[in-house]
Short mmCIF file of C-alpha atoms in Angstrom, two decimals:
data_model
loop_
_atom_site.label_atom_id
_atom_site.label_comp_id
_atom_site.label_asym_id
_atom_site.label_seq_id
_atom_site.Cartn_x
_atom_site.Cartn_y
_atom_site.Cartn_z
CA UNK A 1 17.49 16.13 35.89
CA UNK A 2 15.17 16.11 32.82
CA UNK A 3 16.28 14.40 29.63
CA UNK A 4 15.34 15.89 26.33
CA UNK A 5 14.06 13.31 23.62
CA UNK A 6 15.57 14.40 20.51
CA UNK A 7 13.23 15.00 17.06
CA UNK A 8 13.42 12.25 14.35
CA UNK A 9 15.12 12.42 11.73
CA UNK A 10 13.27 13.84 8.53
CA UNK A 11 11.66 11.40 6.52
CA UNK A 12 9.62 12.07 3.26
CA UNK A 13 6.89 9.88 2.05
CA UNK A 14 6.79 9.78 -1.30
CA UNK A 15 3.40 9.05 -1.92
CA UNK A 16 0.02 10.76 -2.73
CA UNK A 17 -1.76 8.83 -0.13
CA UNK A 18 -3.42 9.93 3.42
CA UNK A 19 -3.89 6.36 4.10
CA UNK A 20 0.07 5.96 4.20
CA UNK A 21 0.58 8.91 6.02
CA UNK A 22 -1.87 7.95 8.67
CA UNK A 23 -0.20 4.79 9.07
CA UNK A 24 3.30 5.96 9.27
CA UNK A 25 1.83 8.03 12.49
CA UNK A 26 1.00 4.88 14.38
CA UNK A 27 5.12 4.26 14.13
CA UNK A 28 5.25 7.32 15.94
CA UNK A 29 6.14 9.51 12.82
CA UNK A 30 5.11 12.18 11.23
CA UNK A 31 6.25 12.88 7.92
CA UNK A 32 8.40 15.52 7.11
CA UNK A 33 7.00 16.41 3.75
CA UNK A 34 4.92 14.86 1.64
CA UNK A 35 5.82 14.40 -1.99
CA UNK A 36 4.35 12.07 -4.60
CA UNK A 37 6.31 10.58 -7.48
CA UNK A 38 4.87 11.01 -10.99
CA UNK A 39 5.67 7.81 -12.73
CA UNK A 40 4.00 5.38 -15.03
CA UNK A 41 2.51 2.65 -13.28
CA UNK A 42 1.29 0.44 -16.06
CA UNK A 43 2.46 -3.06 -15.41
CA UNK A 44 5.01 -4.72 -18.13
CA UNK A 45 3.88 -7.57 -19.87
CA UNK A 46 3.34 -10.41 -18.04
CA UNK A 47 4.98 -8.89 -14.82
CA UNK A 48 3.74 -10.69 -11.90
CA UNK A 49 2.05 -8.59 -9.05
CA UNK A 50 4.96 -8.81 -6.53
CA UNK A 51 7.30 -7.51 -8.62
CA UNK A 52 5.34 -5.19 -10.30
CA UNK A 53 4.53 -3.57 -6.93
CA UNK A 54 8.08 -3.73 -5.46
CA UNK A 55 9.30 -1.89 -8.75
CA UNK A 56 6.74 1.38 -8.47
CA UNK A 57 7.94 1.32 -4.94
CA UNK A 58 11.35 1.41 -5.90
CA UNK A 59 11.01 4.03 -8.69
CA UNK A 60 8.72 6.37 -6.52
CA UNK A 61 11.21 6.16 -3.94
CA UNK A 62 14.38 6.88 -6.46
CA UNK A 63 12.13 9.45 -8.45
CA UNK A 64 11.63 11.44 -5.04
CA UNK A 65 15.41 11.24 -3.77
CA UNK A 66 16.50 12.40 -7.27
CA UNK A 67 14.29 15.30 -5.82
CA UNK A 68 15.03 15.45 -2.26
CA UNK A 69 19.57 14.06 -2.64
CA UNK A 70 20.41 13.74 1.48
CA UNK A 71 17.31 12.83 2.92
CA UNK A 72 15.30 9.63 3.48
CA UNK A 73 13.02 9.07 1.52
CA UNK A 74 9.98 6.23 2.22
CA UNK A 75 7.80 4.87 -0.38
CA UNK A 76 5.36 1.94 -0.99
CA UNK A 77 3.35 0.24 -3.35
CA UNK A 78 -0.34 -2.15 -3.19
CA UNK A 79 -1.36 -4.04 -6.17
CA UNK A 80 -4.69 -6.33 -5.58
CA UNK A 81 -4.16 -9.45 -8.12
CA UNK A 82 -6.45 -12.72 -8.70
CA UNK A 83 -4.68 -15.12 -9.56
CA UNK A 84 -1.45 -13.79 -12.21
CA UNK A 85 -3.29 -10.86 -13.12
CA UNK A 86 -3.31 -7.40 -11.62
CA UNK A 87 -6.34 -5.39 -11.16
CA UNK A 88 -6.76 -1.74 -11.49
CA UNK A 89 -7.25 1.40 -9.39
CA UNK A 90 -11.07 1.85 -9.72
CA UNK A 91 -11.20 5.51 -11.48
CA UNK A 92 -14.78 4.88 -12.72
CA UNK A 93 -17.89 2.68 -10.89
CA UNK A 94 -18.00 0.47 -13.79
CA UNK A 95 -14.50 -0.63 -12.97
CA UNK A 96 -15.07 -0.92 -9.67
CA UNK A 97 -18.06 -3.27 -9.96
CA UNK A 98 -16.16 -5.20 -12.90
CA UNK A 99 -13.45 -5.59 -9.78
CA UNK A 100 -16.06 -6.71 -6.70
CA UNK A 101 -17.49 -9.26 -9.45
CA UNK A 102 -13.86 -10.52 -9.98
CA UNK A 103 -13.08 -10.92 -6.34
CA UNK A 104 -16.66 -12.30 -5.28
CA UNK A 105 -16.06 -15.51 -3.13
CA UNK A 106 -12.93 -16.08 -4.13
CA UNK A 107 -9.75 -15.54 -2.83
CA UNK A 108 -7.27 -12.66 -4.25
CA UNK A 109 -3.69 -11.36 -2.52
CA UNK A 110 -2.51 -7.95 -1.94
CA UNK A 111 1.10 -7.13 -2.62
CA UNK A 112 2.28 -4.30 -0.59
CA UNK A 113 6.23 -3.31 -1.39
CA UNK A 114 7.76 -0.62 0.92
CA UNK A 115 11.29 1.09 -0.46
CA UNK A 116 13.66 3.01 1.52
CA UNK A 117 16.45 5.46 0.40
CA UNK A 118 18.87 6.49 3.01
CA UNK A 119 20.38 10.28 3.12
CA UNK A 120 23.55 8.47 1.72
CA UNK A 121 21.64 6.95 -1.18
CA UNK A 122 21.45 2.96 0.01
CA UNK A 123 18.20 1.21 -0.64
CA UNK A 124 16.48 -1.08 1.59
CA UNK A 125 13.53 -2.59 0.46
CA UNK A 126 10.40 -5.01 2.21
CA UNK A 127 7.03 -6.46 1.28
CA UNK A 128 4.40 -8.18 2.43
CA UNK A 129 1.59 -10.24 0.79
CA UNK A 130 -2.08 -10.94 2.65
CA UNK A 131 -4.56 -12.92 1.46
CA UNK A 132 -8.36 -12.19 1.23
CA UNK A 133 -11.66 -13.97 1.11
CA UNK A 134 -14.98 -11.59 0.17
CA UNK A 135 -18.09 -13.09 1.15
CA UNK A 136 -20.24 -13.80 -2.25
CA UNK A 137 -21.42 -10.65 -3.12
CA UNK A 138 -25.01 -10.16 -3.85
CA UNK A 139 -26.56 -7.47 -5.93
CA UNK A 140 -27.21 -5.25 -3.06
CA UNK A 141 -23.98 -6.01 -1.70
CA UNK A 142 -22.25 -4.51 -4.60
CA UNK A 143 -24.26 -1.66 -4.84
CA UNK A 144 -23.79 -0.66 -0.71
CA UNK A 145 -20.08 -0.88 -1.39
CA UNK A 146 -20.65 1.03 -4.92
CA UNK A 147 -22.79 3.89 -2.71
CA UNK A 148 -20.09 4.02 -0.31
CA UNK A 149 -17.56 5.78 -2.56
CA UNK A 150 -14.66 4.78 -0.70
CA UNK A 151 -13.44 2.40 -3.68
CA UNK A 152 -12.22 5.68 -5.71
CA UNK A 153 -8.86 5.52 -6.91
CA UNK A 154 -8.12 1.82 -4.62
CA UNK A 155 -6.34 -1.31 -6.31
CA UNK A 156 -9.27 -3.51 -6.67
CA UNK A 157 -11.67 -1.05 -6.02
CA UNK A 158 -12.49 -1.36 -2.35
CA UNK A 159 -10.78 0.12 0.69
CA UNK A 160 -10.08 -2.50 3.68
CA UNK A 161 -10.63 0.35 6.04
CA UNK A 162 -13.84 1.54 4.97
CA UNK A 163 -17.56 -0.62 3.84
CA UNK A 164 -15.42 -3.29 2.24
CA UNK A 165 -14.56 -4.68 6.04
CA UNK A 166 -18.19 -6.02 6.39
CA UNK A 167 -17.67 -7.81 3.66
CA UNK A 168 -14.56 -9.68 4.34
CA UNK A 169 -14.84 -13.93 5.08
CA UNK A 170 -11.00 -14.58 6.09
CA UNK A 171 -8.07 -12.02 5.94
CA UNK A 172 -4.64 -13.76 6.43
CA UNK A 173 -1.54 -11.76 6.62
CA UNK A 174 -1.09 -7.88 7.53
CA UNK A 175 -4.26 -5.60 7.49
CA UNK A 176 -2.01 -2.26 7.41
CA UNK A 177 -0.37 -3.77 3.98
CA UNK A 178 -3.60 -4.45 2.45
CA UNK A 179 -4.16 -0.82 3.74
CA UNK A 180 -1.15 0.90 1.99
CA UNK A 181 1.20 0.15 4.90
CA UNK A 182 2.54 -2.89 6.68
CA UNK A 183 3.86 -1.90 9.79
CA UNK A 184 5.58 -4.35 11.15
CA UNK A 185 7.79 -4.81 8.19
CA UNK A 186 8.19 -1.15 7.63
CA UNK A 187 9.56 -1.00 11.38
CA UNK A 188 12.56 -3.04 10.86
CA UNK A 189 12.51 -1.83 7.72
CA UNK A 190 13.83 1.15 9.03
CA UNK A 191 15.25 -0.06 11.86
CA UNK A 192 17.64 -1.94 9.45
CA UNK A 193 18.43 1.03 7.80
CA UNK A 194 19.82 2.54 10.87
CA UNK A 195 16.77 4.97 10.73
CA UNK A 196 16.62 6.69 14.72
CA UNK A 197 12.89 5.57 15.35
CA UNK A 198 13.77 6.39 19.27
#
């Protein structure tokens, strides 16, 4: 007698990023739609990182069930911070090399907030925090990552997953949060939501 495995539940990921989606498929899921949230995301004053990232990830997520009422809804958050304060997304180069300077040799932590909204409108929220060490970044160094062009719209202007890696001393913590993702949290994450990951 075969047994049929039964499709997962809909989930929608309320964010604008392929890197989250990707991640959320090496749970085993595939998002059902995909559905950013248009909100401000400049920090309050004197907000530190952590909480500035768990509350975008909580007002994506309740911006997207106001949306989507009866469905679960997934979203997450990364800010890259040195120290108390909070570094950009790198929309220009000049940022982005004003970033690499910052984070040359020194150590900097990235704050990755996950927020869940069940169909029946509970939240359940997660985080996690890593911590990073870049090698001292010469001239060159900067402008290889620069020349890459993967540090476009990234917190801290650099992606993990792409030229950045090479540069990396000591990474403590989860590599899928500094990512866009963690995945071990956002497993019992859901898992404590009663979400049917099968």
């Amino acid at each position: 007698m075969s047994t049929r495995l039964s499709a997962p539940a809909p989930l929608i990921l309320a964010s604008a990023s392929p890197r989250r989606a990707a991640l959320l498929a090496r749970l085993g899921l595939s998002a059902s739609e995909i559905l950013p949230a248009n909100i401000d995301e400049t920090p309050h004053k004197a907000e530190p990182p952590r909480t500035h990232a768990a509350r975008l990830a909580a007002e994506k997520a309740a911006a997207v069930a106001a949306l989507r009422p009866g469905q679960w809804v997934l979203a997450a958050d990364t800010v890259v911070a040195v120290g108390a304060r909070i570094l950009p997304k790198a929309e220009d180069e000049a940022t982005a090399r004003a970033c690499l300077a910052l984070m040359s040799g020194r150590r900097h932590r990235v704050h990755t907030a996950v927020h869940l909204i069940t169909p029946d409108g509970r939240a359940h929220a997660t985080a996690s925090e890593s911590q990073i060490i870049f090698h001292r970044l010469t001239e060159a160094d900067t402008n290889s990552l620069i020349a890459a062009g993967d540090w476009q719209g990234k917190a801290g202007g650099y992606a993990l997953q792409g030229a950045a890696e090479a540069h990396i001393r000591w990474l403590s913590g989860s590599w899928s949060g500094v990512v866009g993702l963690p995945l071990a949290e956002t497993r019992r994450l859901l898992l404590r939501a009663g979400y049917p990951l099968g």
